[in-house]
PDB file of C-alpha atoms and ligand atoms in Angstrom:
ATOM      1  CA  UNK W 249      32.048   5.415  -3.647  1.00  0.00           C
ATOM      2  CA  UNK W 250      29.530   2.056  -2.684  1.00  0.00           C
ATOM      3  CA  UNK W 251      29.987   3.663   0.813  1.00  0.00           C
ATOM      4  CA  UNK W 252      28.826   6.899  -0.448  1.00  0.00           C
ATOM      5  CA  UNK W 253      25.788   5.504  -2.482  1.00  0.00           C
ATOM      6  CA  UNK W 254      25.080   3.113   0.685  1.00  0.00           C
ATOM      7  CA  UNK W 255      24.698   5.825   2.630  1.00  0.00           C
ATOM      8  CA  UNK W 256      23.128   8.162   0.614  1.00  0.00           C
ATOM      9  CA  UNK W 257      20.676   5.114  -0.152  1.00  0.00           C
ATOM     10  CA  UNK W 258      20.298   4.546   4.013  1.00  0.00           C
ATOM     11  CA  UNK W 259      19.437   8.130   4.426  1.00  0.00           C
ATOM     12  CA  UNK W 260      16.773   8.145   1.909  1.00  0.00           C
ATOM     13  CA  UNK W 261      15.532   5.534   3.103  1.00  0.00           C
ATOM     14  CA  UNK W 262      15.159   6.698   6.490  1.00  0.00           C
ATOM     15  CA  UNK W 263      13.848   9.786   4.942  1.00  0.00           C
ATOM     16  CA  UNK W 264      11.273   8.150   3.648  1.00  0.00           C
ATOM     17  CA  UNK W 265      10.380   5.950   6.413  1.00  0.00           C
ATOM     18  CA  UNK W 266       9.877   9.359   8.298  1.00  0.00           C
ATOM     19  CA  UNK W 267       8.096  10.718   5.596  1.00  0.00           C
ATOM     20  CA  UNK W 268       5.732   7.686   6.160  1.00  0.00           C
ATOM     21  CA  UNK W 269       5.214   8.425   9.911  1.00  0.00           C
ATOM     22  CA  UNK W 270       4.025  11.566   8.822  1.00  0.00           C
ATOM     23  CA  UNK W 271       1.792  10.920   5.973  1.00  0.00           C
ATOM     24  CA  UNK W 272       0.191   8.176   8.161  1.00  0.00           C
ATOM     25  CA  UNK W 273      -0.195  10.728  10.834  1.00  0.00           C
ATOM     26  CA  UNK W 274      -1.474  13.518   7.760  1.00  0.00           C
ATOM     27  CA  UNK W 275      -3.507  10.792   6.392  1.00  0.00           C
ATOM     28  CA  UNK W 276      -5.630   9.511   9.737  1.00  0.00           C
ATOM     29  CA  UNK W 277      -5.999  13.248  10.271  1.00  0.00           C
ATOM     30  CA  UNK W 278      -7.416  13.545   6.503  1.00  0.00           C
ATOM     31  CA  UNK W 279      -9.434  11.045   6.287  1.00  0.00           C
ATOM     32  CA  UNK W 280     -12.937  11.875   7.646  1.00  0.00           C
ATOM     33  CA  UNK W 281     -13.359   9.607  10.736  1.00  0.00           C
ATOM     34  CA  UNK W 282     -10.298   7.758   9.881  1.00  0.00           C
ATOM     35  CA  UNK W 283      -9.739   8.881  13.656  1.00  0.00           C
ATOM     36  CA  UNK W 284     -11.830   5.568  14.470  1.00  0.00           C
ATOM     37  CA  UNK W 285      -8.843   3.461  12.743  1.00  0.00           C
ATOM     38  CA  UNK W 286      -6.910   3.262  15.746  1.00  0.00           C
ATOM     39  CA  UNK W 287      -9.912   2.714  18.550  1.00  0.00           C
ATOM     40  CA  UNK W 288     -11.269   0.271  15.875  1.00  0.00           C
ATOM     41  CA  UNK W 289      -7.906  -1.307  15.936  1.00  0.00           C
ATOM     42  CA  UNK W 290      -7.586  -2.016  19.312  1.00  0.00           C
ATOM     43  CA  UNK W 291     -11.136  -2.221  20.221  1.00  0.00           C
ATOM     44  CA  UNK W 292     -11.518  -5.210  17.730  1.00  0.00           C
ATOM     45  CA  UNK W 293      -8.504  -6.928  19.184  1.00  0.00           C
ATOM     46  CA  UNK W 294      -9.294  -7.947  22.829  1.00  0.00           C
ATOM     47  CA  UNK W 295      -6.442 -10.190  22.900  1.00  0.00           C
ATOM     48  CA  UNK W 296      -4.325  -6.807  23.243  1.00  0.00           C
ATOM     49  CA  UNK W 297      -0.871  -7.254  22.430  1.00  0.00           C
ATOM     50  CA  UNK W 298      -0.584 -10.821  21.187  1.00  0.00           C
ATOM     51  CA  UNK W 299      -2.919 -10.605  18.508  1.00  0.00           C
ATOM     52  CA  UNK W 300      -2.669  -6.947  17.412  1.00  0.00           C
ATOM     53  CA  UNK W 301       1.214  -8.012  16.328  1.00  0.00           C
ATOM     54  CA  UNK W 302       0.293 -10.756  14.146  1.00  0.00           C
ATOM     55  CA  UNK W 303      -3.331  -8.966  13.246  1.00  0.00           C
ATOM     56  CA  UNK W 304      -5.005  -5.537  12.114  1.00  0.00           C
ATOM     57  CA  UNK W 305      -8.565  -4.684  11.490  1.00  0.00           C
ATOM     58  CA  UNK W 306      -9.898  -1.758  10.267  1.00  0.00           C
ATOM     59  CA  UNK W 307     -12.701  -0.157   8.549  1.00  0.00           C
ATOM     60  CA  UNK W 308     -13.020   0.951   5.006  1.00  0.00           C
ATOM     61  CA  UNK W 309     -16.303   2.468   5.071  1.00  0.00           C
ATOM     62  CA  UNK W 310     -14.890   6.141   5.605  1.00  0.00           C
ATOM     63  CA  UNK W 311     -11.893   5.835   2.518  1.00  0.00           C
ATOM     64  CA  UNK W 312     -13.717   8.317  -0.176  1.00  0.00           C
ATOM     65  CA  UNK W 313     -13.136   6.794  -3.824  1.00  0.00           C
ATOM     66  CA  UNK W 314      -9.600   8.013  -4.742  1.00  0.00           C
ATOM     67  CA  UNK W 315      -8.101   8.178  -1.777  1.00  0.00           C
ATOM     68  CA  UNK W 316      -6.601   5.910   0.719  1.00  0.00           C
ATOM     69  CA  UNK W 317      -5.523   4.957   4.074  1.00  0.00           C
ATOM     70  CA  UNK W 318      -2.212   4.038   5.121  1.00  0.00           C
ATOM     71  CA  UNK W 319      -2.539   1.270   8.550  1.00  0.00           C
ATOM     72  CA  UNK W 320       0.096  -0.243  10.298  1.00  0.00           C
ATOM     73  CA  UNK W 321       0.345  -4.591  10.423  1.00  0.00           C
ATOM     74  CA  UNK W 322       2.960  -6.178  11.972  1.00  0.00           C
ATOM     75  CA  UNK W 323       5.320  -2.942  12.006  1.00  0.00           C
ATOM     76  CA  UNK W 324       4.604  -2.514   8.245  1.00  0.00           C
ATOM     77  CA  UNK W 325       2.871   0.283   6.436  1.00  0.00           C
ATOM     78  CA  UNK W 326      -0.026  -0.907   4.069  1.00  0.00           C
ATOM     79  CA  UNK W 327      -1.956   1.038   1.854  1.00  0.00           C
ATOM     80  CA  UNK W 328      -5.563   0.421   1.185  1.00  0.00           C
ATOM     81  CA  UNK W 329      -6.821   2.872  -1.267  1.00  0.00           C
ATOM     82  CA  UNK W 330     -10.555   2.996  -2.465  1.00  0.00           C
ATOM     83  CA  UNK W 331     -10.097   2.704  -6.323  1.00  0.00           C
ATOM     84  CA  UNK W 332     -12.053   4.475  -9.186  1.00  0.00           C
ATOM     85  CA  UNK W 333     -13.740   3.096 -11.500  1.00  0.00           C
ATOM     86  CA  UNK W 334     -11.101   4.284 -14.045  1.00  0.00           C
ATOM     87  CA  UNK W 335      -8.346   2.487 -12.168  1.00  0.00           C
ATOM     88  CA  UNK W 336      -9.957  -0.522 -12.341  1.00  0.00           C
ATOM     89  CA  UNK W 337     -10.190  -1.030 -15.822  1.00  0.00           C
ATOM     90  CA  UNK W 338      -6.909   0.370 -16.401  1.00  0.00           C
ATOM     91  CA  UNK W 339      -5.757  -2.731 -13.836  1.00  0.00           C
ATOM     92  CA  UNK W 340      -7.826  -5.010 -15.786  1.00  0.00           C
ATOM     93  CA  UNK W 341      -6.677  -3.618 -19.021  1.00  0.00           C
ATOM     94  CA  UNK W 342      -2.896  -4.279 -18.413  1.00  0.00           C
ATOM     95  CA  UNK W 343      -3.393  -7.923 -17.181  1.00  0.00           C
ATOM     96  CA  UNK W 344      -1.981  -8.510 -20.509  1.00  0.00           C
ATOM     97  CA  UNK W 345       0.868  -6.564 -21.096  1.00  0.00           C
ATOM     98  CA  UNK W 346       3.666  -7.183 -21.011  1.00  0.00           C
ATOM     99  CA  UNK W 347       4.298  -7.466 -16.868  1.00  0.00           C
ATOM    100  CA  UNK W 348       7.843  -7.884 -15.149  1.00  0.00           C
ATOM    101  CA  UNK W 349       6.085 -10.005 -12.264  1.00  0.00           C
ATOM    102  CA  UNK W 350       3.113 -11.082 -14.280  1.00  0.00           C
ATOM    103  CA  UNK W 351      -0.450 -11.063 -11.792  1.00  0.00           C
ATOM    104  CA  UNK W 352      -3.833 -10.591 -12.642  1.00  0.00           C
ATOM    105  CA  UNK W 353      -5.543  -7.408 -11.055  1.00  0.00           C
ATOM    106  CA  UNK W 354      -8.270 -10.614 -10.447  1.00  0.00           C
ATOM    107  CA  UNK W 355      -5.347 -12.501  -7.986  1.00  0.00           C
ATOM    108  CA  UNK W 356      -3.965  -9.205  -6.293  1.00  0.00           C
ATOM    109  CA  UNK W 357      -7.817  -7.317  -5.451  1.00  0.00           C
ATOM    110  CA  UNK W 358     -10.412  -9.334  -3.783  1.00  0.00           C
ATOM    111  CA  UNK W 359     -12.961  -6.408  -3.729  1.00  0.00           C
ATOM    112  CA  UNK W 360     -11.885  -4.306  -7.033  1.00  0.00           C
ATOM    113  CA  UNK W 361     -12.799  -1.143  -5.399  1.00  0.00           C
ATOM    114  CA  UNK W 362     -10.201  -1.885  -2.763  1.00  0.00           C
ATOM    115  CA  UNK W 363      -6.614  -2.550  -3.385  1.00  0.00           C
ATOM    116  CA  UNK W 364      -4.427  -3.741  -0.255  1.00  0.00           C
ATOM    117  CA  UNK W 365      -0.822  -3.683  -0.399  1.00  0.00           C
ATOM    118  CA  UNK W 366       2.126  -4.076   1.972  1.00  0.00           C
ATOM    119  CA  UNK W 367       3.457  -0.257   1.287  1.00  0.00           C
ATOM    120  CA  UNK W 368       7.230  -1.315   1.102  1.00  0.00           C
ATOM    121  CA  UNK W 369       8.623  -1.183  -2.542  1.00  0.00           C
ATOM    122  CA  UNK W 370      10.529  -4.285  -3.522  1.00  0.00           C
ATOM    123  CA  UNK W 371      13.872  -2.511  -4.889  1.00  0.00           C
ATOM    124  CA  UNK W 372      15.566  -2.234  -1.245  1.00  0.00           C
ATOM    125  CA  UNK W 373      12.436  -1.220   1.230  1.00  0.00           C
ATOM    126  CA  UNK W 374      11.423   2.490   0.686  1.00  0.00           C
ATOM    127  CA  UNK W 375       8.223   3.619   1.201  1.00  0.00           C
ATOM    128  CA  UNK W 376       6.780   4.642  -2.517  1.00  0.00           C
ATOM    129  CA  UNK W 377       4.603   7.547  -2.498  1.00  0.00           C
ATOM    130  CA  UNK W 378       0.946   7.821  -3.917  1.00  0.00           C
ATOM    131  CA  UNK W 379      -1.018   7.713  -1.214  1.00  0.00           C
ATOM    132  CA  UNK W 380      -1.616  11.521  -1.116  1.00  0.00           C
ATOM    133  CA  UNK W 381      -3.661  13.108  -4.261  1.00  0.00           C
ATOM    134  CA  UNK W 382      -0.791  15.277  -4.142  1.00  0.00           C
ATOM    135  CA  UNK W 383       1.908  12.651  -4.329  1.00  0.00           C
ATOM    136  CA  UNK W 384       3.222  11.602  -7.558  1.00  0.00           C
ATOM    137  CA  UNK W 385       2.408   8.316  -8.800  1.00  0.00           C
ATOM    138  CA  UNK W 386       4.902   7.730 -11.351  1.00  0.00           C
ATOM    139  CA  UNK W 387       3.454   6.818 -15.114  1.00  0.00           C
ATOM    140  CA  UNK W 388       1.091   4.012 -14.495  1.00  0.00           C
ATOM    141  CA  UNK W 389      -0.716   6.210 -11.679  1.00  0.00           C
ATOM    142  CA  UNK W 390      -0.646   4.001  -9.212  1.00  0.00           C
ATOM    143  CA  UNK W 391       2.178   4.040  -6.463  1.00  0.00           C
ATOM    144  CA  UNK W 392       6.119   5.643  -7.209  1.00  0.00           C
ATOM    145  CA  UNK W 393       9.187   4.928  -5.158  1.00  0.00           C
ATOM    146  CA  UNK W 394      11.951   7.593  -5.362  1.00  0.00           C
ATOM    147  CA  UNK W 395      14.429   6.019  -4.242  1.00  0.00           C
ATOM    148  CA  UNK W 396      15.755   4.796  -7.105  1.00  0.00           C
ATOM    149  CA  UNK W 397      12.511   5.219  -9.705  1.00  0.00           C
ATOM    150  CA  UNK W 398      10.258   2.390  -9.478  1.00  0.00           C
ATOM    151  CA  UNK W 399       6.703   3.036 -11.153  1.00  0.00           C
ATOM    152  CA  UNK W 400       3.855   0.302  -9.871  1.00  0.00           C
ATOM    153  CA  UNK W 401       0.184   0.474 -11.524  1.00  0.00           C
ATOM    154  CA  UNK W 402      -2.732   1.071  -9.890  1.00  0.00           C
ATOM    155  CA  UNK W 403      -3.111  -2.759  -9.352  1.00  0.00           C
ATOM    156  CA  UNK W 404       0.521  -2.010  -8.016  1.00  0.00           C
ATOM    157  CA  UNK W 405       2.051  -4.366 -10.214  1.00  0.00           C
ATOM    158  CA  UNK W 406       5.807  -3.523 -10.537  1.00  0.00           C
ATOM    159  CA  UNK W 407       6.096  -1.851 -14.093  1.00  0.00           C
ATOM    160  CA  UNK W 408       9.380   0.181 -14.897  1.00  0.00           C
ATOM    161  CA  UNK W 409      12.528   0.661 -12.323  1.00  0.00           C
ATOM    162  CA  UNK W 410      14.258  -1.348 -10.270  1.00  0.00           C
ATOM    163  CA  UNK W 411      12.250  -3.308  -8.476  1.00  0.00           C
ATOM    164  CA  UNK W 412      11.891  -6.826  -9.152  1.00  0.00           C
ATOM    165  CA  UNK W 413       8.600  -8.001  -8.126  1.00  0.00           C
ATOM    166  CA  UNK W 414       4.684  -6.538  -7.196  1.00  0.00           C
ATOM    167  CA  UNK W 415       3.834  -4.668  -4.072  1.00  0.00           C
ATOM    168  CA  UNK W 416       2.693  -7.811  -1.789  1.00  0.00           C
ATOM    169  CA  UNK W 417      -0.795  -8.681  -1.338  1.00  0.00           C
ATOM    170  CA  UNK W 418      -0.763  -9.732   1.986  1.00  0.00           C
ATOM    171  CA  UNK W 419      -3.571 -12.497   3.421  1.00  0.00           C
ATOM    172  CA  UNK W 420      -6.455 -10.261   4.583  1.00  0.00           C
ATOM    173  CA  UNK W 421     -10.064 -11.129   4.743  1.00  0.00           C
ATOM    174  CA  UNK W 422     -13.258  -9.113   4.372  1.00  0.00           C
ATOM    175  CA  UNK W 423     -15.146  -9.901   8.106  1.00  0.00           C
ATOM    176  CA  UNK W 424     -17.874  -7.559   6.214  1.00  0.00           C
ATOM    177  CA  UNK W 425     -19.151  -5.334   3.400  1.00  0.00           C
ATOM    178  CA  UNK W 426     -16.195  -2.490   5.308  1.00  0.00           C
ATOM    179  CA  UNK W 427     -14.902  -4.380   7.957  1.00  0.00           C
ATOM    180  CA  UNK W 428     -11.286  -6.120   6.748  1.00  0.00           C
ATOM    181  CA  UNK W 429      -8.771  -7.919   8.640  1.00  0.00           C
ATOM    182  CA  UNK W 430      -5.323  -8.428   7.624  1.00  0.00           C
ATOM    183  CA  UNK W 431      -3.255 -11.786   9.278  1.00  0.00           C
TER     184      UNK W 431
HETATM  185  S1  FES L  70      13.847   1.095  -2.920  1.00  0.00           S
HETATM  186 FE1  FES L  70      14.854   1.303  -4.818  1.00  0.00          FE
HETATM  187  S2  FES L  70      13.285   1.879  -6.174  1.00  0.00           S
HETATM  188 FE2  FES L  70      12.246   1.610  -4.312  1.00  0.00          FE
END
């Protein structure tokens, strides 16, 4: 039986980790000019291999409010996603409820129109969905992980499931008004 559920667990995660090749490749398509992610990528990182491992840089200037872009650091997928106006205050709204892993949206957004987050869910590693309008985004509209039903908000602050703690922040700094690094 935990053989059964580990595999059935191990195959949707790989699932998932496929489905997250292809919404990255879906989403660079999607995005208008998000083409330039990649040249901008390695363009930006003369060092070549070295430094594009332990650093990514990208643009956010072409990430229409709403939507979001999914880039690659350090093997991971994370999400950057333009936020509304709406989202924001809902983020800043819940700073005070009643939070499982308990962050301001302040701490986790540098730039509140611009939420990044290391796009692994904290449960056991799947990739949560939300990054597509068309995606579900569980009941605090922000990110939702099927693999076992974790809902994160749109500061993606771990709110009902499994999962025991935010999506990461990880270090990132703005080199511009669009231009961010992350590492
Ligand atoms: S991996 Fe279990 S809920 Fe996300």
């Amino acid at each position: 039986m935990a053989n059964t559920a580990h595999a059935h667990a191990a195959a949707a995660q790989g699932e998932t980790r496929r489905d997250f090749l292809l919404h990255s490749t879906i989403a660079v398509g999607a995005v208008g000019g998000a083409m330039m992610v990649w040249p901008l990528i390695h363009s930006m990182n003369p060092a070549a291999d070295t430094l594009s491992l332990s650093t990514t840089e990208f643009s956010v200037a072409g990430i229409a409010e709403g939507s979001g872009i999914t880039v690659v650091w350090r093997g991971k997928p994370v999400f950057v996603r333009h936020r509304t106006a709406a989202e924001i205050e809902t983020a800043k709204k819940d700073d005070t409820a009643d939070l499982r892993d308990p962050q301001t949206d302040a701490v986790r957004a540098q730039k509140p129109d611009f939420l990044i987050l290391v796009g692994i869910c904290t449960h056991l590693g799947c990739i949560p969905l939300g990054m597509k309008a068309t995606e579900p985004r569980g009941d605090f509209g922000g990110w939702f992980c099927p693999c076992h039903g974790s809902h994160y908000d749109t500061s993606g602050r771990i709110r009902r499931g499994p999962a025991p703690a935010n999506l990461e922040v990880p270090p990132y700094t703005f080199l511009s008004d669009t231009t961010v690094r992350i590492g």
